[in-house]
mmCIF file with all atom_site columns, C-alpha atoms in Angstrom:
data_model
loop_
_atom_site.group_PDB
_atom_site.id
_atom_site.type_symbol
_atom_site.label_atom_id
_atom_site.label_alt_id
_atom_site.label_comp_id
_atom_site.label_asym_id
_atom_site.label_entity_id
_atom_site.label_seq_id
_atom_site.pdbx_PDB_ins_code
_atom_site.Cartn_x
_atom_site.Cartn_y
_atom_site.Cartn_z
_atom_site.occupancy
_atom_site.B_iso_or_equiv
_atom_site.pdbx_formal_charge
_atom_site.auth_seq_id
_atom_site.auth_comp_id
_atom_site.auth_asym_id
_atom_site.auth_atom_id
_atom_site.pdbx_PDB_model_num
ATOM 1   C CA . MET A 1 1   ? 73.654  21.099 29.620 1.00 0.00 ? 59  MET A CA 1
ATOM 2   C CA . ALA A 1 2   ? 73.249  21.013 25.876 1.00 0.00 ? 60  ALA A CA 1
ATOM 3   C CA . GLU A 1 3   ? 76.434  21.007 23.914 1.00 0.00 ? 61  GLU A CA 1
ATOM 4   C CA . ARG A 1 4   ? 77.132  24.058 21.812 1.00 0.00 ? 62  ARG A CA 1
ATOM 5   C CA . LYS A 1 5   ? 77.698  23.306 18.188 1.00 0.00 ? 63  LYS A CA 1
ATOM 6   C CA . VAL A 1 6   ? 79.881  25.741 16.280 1.00 0.00 ? 64  VAL A CA 1
ATOM 7   C CA . VAL A 1 7   ? 79.537  25.866 12.513 1.00 0.00 ? 65  VAL A CA 1
ATOM 8   C CA . LYS A 1 8   ? 82.298  27.486 10.471 1.00 0.00 ? 66  LYS A CA 1
ATOM 9   C CA . PHE A 1 9   ? 81.464  29.602 7.449  1.00 0.00 ? 67  PHE A CA 1
ATOM 10  C CA . PRO A 1 10  ? 82.343  28.031 4.148  1.00 0.00 ? 68  PRO A CA 1
ATOM 11  C CA . LYS A 1 11  ? 85.306  29.445 2.306  1.00 0.00 ? 69  LYS A CA 1
ATOM 12  C CA . GLY A 1 12  ? 84.634  32.158 -0.190 1.00 0.00 ? 70  GLY A CA 1
ATOM 13  C CA . SER A 1 13  ? 81.758  33.802 1.726  1.00 0.00 ? 71  SER A CA 1
ATOM 14  C CA . SER A 1 14  ? 81.577  37.531 2.149  1.00 0.00 ? 72  SER A CA 1
ATOM 15  C CA . ASP A 1 15  ? 82.431  37.175 5.848  1.00 0.00 ? 73  ASP A CA 1
ATOM 16  C CA . THR A 1 16  ? 85.780  35.674 4.924  1.00 0.00 ? 74  THR A CA 1
ATOM 17  C CA . ASP A 1 17  ? 86.435  38.428 2.404  1.00 0.00 ? 75  ASP A CA 1
ATOM 18  C CA . VAL A 1 18  ? 85.742  41.101 5.004  1.00 0.00 ? 76  VAL A CA 1
ATOM 19  C CA . ALA A 1 19  ? 87.988  39.404 7.553  1.00 0.00 ? 77  ALA A CA 1
ATOM 20  C CA . ASN A 1 20  ? 90.831  39.320 5.075  1.00 0.00 ? 78  ASN A CA 1
ATOM 21  C CA . GLY A 1 21  ? 90.290  42.905 4.008  1.00 0.00 ? 79  GLY A CA 1
ATOM 22  C CA . GLY A 1 22  ? 88.910  41.874 0.643  1.00 0.00 ? 80  GLY A CA 1
ATOM 23  C CA . GLY A 1 23  ? 85.572  42.516 -0.956 1.00 0.00 ? 81  GLY A CA 1
ATOM 24  C CA . GLY A 1 24  ? 86.558  45.116 -3.439 1.00 0.00 ? 82  GLY A CA 1
ATOM 25  C CA . GLY A 1 25  ? 85.059  48.117 -1.558 1.00 0.00 ? 83  GLY A CA 1
ATOM 26  C CA . HIS A 1 26  ? 81.489  47.644 -2.745 1.00 0.00 ? 84  HIS A CA 1
ATOM 27  C CA . ASN A 1 27  ? 78.859  48.541 -0.150 1.00 0.00 ? 85  ASN A CA 1
ATOM 28  C CA . ASP A 1 28  ? 75.986  46.810 -1.959 1.00 0.00 ? 86  ASP A CA 1
ATOM 29  C CA . GLY A 1 29  ? 73.407  49.536 -1.229 1.00 0.00 ? 87  GLY A CA 1
ATOM 30  C CA . MET A 1 30  ? 74.595  50.085 2.339  1.00 0.00 ? 88  MET A CA 1
ATOM 31  C CA . GLU A 1 31  ? 73.584  53.766 2.344  1.00 0.00 ? 89  GLU A CA 1
ATOM 32  C CA . ALA A 1 32  ? 69.986  52.923 1.422  1.00 0.00 ? 90  ALA A CA 1
ATOM 33  C CA . ARG A 1 33  ? 69.802  50.269 4.125  1.00 0.00 ? 91  ARG A CA 1
ATOM 34  C CA . VAL A 1 34  ? 71.252  52.632 6.736  1.00 0.00 ? 92  VAL A CA 1
ATOM 35  C CA . ALA A 1 35  ? 68.800  55.372 5.702  1.00 0.00 ? 93  ALA A CA 1
ATOM 36  C CA . LYS A 1 36  ? 65.924  52.907 6.113  1.00 0.00 ? 94  LYS A CA 1
ATOM 37  C CA . LEU A 1 37  ? 67.163  51.900 9.578  1.00 0.00 ? 95  LEU A CA 1
ATOM 38  C CA . GLU A 1 38  ? 67.488  55.575 10.581 1.00 0.00 ? 96  GLU A CA 1
ATOM 39  C CA . ALA A 1 39  ? 63.869  56.204 9.486  1.00 0.00 ? 97  ALA A CA 1
ATOM 40  C CA . ILE A 1 40  ? 62.695  53.212 11.511 1.00 0.00 ? 98  ILE A CA 1
ATOM 41  C CA . ALA A 1 41  ? 64.695  54.461 14.512 1.00 0.00 ? 99  ALA A CA 1
ATOM 42  C CA . GLU A 1 42  ? 63.073  57.901 14.211 1.00 0.00 ? 100 GLU A CA 1
ATOM 43  C CA . THR A 1 43  ? 59.499  56.520 14.116 1.00 0.00 ? 101 THR A CA 1
ATOM 44  C CA . THR A 1 44  ? 60.351  54.188 16.985 1.00 0.00 ? 102 THR A CA 1
ATOM 45  C CA . ARG A 1 45  ? 61.646  57.150 18.998 1.00 0.00 ? 103 ARG A CA 1
ATOM 46  C CA . ASP A 1 46  ? 58.365  59.026 18.346 1.00 0.00 ? 104 ASP A CA 1
ATOM 47  C CA . LYS A 1 47  ? 56.295  56.018 19.392 1.00 0.00 ? 105 LYS A CA 1
ATOM 48  C CA . ILE A 1 48  ? 58.309  55.566 22.590 1.00 0.00 ? 106 ILE A CA 1
ATOM 49  C CA . ALA A 1 49  ? 57.858  59.264 23.400 1.00 0.00 ? 107 ALA A CA 1
ATOM 50  C CA . GLY A 1 50  ? 54.079  58.831 22.993 1.00 0.00 ? 108 GLY A CA 1
ATOM 51  C CA . VAL A 1 51  ? 54.096  55.787 25.266 1.00 0.00 ? 109 VAL A CA 1
ATOM 52  C CA . GLU A 1 52  ? 56.099  57.682 27.895 1.00 0.00 ? 110 GLU A CA 1
ATOM 53  C CA . THR A 1 53  ? 53.588  60.558 27.770 1.00 0.00 ? 111 THR A CA 1
ATOM 54  C CA . ARG A 1 54  ? 50.634  58.203 28.226 1.00 0.00 ? 112 ARG A CA 1
ATOM 55  C CA . LEU A 1 55  ? 52.434  56.391 31.027 1.00 0.00 ? 113 LEU A CA 1
ATOM 56  C CA . ALA A 1 56  ? 53.056  59.704 32.821 1.00 0.00 ? 114 ALA A CA 1
ATOM 57  C CA . VAL A 1 57  ? 49.319  60.493 32.652 1.00 0.00 ? 115 VAL A CA 1
ATOM 58  C CA . ILE A 1 58  ? 48.428  57.039 33.937 1.00 0.00 ? 116 ILE A CA 1
ATOM 59  C CA . GLU A 1 59  ? 50.883  57.354 36.823 1.00 0.00 ? 117 GLU A CA 1
ATOM 60  C CA . LYS A 1 60  ? 49.297  60.660 37.883 1.00 0.00 ? 118 LYS A CA 1
ATOM 61  C CA . THR A 1 61  ? 45.813  59.161 38.061 1.00 0.00 ? 119 THR A CA 1
ATOM 62  C CA . MET A 1 62  ? 46.808  55.726 39.333 1.00 0.00 ? 120 MET A CA 1
ATOM 63  C CA . ALA A 1 63  ? 45.636  54.621 42.774 1.00 0.00 ? 121 ALA A CA 1
ATOM 64  C CA . THR A 1 64  ? 48.206  54.508 45.535 1.00 0.00 ? 122 THR A CA 1
ATOM 65  C CA . LYS A 1 65  ? 48.465  51.898 48.287 1.00 0.00 ? 123 LYS A CA 1
ATOM 66  C CA . ALA A 1 66  ? 46.697  54.321 50.618 1.00 0.00 ? 124 ALA A CA 1
ATOM 67  C CA . ASP A 1 67  ? 43.820  54.690 48.144 1.00 0.00 ? 125 ASP A CA 1
ATOM 68  C CA . VAL A 1 68  ? 43.471  50.925 47.803 1.00 0.00 ? 126 VAL A CA 1
ATOM 69  C CA . SER A 1 69  ? 43.497  50.361 51.574 1.00 0.00 ? 127 SER A CA 1
ATOM 70  C CA . GLU A 1 70  ? 40.891  53.120 51.986 1.00 0.00 ? 128 GLU A CA 1
ATOM 71  C CA . VAL A 1 71  ? 38.614  51.420 49.456 1.00 0.00 ? 129 VAL A CA 1
ATOM 72  C CA . LYS A 1 72  ? 39.134  48.059 51.170 1.00 0.00 ? 130 LYS A CA 1
ATOM 73  C CA . ALA A 1 73  ? 38.100  49.566 54.514 1.00 0.00 ? 131 ALA A CA 1
ATOM 74  C CA . TYR A 1 74  ? 35.015  51.168 52.942 1.00 0.00 ? 132 TYR A CA 1
ATOM 75  C CA . VAL A 1 75  ? 33.960  47.902 51.271 1.00 0.00 ? 133 VAL A CA 1
ATOM 76  C CA . SER A 1 76  ? 34.459  45.978 54.502 1.00 0.00 ? 134 SER A CA 1
ATOM 77  C CA . GLU A 1 77  ? 32.355  48.506 56.415 1.00 0.00 ? 135 GLU A CA 1
ATOM 78  C CA . ALA A 1 78  ? 29.630  48.399 53.775 1.00 0.00 ? 136 ALA A CA 1
ATOM 79  C CA . LYS A 1 79  ? 29.628  44.598 53.817 1.00 0.00 ? 137 LYS A CA 1
ATOM 80  C CA . ASN A 1 80  ? 29.183  44.534 57.595 1.00 0.00 ? 138 ASN A CA 1
ATOM 81  C CA . SER A 1 81  ? 26.373  47.067 57.370 1.00 0.00 ? 139 SER A CA 1
ATOM 82  C CA . ILE A 1 82  ? 24.551  45.002 54.746 1.00 0.00 ? 140 ILE A CA 1
ATOM 83  C CA . ILE A 1 83  ? 24.869  41.853 56.846 1.00 0.00 ? 141 ILE A CA 1
ATOM 84  C CA . ILE A 1 84  ? 23.422  43.637 59.883 1.00 0.00 ? 142 ILE A CA 1
ATOM 85  C CA . TRP A 1 85  ? 20.482  44.978 57.840 1.00 0.00 ? 143 TRP A CA 1
ATOM 86  C CA . VAL A 1 86  ? 19.667  41.585 56.335 1.00 0.00 ? 144 VAL A CA 1
ATOM 87  C CA . VAL A 1 87  ? 19.816  39.760 59.669 1.00 0.00 ? 145 VAL A CA 1
ATOM 88  C CA . SER A 1 88  ? 17.688  42.466 61.296 1.00 0.00 ? 146 SER A CA 1
ATOM 89  C CA . ALA A 1 89  ? 15.098  42.258 58.531 1.00 0.00 ? 147 ALA A CA 1
ATOM 90  C CA . ILE A 1 90  ? 14.868  38.474 58.867 1.00 0.00 ? 148 ILE A CA 1
ATOM 91  C CA . ILE A 1 91  ? 14.497  38.655 62.641 1.00 0.00 ? 149 ILE A CA 1
ATOM 92  C CA . LEU A 1 92  ? 11.842  41.355 62.401 1.00 0.00 ? 150 LEU A CA 1
ATOM 93  C CA . ALA A 1 93  ? 9.934   39.392 59.778 1.00 0.00 ? 151 ALA A CA 1
ATOM 94  C CA . GLN A 1 94  ? 9.779   36.445 62.170 1.00 0.00 ? 152 GLN A CA 1
ATOM 95  C CA . VAL A 1 95  ? 9.174   38.297 65.458 1.00 0.00 ? 153 VAL A CA 1
ATOM 96  C CA . VAL A 1 96  ? 6.785   41.127 64.550 1.00 0.00 ? 154 VAL A CA 1
ATOM 97  C CA . PRO A 1 97  ? 3.837   38.897 63.578 1.00 0.00 ? 155 PRO A CA 1
ATOM 98  C CA . GLY A 1 98  ? 4.123   37.085 66.920 1.00 0.00 ? 156 GLY A CA 1
ATOM 99  C CA . ILE A 1 99  ? 4.203   40.362 68.846 1.00 0.00 ? 157 ILE A CA 1
ATOM 100 C CA . ILE A 1 100 ? 1.190   41.674 66.955 1.00 0.00 ? 158 ILE A CA 1
ATOM 101 C CA . LYS A 1 101 ? -0.686  38.463 67.651 1.00 0.00 ? 159 LYS A CA 1
ATOM 102 C CA . ALA A 1 102 ? 0.196   38.586 71.359 1.00 0.00 ? 160 ALA A CA 1
ATOM 103 C CA . PHE A 1 103 ? -1.032  42.137 71.903 1.00 0.00 ? 161 PHE A CA 1
ATOM 104 C CA . ARG A 1 104 ? -4.012  42.136 69.544 1.00 0.00 ? 162 ARG A CA 1
ATOM 105 C CA . PRO A 1 105 ? -7.328  42.094 71.419 1.00 0.00 ? 163 PRO A CA 1
ATOM 106 C CA . ASP A 1 106 ? -9.421  39.026 70.883 1.00 0.00 ? 164 ASP A CA 1
ATOM 107 C CA . PRO A 1 107 ? -12.058 39.595 68.275 1.00 0.00 ? 165 PRO A CA 1
ATOM 108 C CA . PRO A 1 108 ? -15.573 39.797 69.618 1.00 0.00 ? 166 PRO A CA 1
ATOM 109 C CA . ALA A 1 109 ? -17.357 36.504 69.720 1.00 0.00 ? 167 ALA A CA 1
ATOM 110 C CA . ALA A 1 110 ? -19.593 35.856 66.790 1.00 0.00 ? 168 ALA A CA 1
ATOM 111 C CA . PRO A 1 111 ? -23.244 36.086 67.693 1.00 0.00 ? 169 PRO A CA 1
ATOM 112 C CA . GLN A 1 112 ? -24.722 32.720 68.311 1.00 0.00 ? 170 GLN A CA 1
ATOM 113 C CA . MET A 1 113 ? -27.766 31.710 66.439 1.00 0.00 ? 171 MET A CA 1
ATOM 114 C CA . ILE A 1 114 ? -30.507 30.129 68.500 1.00 0.00 ? 172 ILE A CA 1
ATOM 115 C CA . MET A 1 115 ? -32.656 27.823 66.507 1.00 0.00 ? 173 MET A CA 1
ATOM 116 C CA . VAL A 1 116 ? -36.210 27.681 67.727 1.00 0.00 ? 174 VAL A CA 1
ATOM 117 C CA . ALA A 1 117 ? -38.281 24.815 66.525 1.00 0.00 ? 175 ALA A CA 1
ATOM 118 C CA . PRO A 1 118 ? -41.507 25.923 64.918 1.00 0.00 ? 176 PRO A CA 1
ATOM 119 C CA . PRO A 1 119 ? -44.532 25.290 67.071 1.00 0.00 ? 177 PRO A CA 1
ATOM 120 C CA . ALA A 1 120 ? -46.144 21.972 66.513 1.00 0.00 ? 178 ALA A CA 1
ATOM 121 C CA . ALA A 1 121 ? -49.133 22.177 64.307 1.00 0.00 ? 179 ALA A CA 1
ATOM 122 C CA . ALA A 1 122 ? -52.399 21.751 66.119 1.00 0.00 ? 180 ALA A CA 1
ATOM 123 C CA . PRO A 1 123 ? -54.313 18.722 65.062 1.00 0.00 ? 181 PRO A CA 1
ATOM 124 C CA . VAL A 1 124 ? -56.911 19.659 62.596 1.00 0.00 ? 182 VAL A CA 1
ATOM 125 C CA . ALA A 1 125 ? -60.395 18.531 63.561 1.00 0.00 ? 183 ALA A CA 1
ATOM 126 C CA . GLN A 1 126 ? -61.920 16.461 61.004 1.00 0.00 ? 184 GLN A CA 1
ATOM 127 C CA . ALA A 1 127 ? -65.436 17.159 60.000 1.00 0.00 ? 185 ALA A CA 1
ATOM 128 C CA . PRO A 1 128 ? -67.880 14.390 60.701 1.00 0.00 ? 186 PRO A CA 1
ATOM 129 C CA . GLN A 1 129 ? -68.342 12.219 57.814 1.00 0.00 ? 187 GLN A CA 1
ATOM 130 C CA . LYS A 1 130 ? -71.738 11.965 56.271 1.00 0.00 ? 188 LYS A CA 1
ATOM 131 C CA . LYS A 1 131 ? -73.118 8.705  55.587 1.00 0.00 ? 189 LYS A CA 1
#
């Protein structure tokens, strides 16, 4: 522990005069200082009264433990519901196209083109050549 250091007041201070009953009876503006402290105390009392009023309003509207636990249960239920919806949507997005493909009738076969070669050209008779 830290040691406590005691310092004595020097002789001739006002504290010594008061302890010995001296001081000559002067209050050095004590009434003005007390009046100032009383004014501060009055404004402080008004401010504390305002704080107490606001605190009373806050306490009336403040959530209780039951309210908080009710909200926690609601959030938990909502979270579970969202998870179920997301998982269901993912599964459906993967499964539905396969089901549609499995039950879709095969498209009709495209008509086949038959290529027919043009008939061979008949040899052209050459006219006799004149000599």
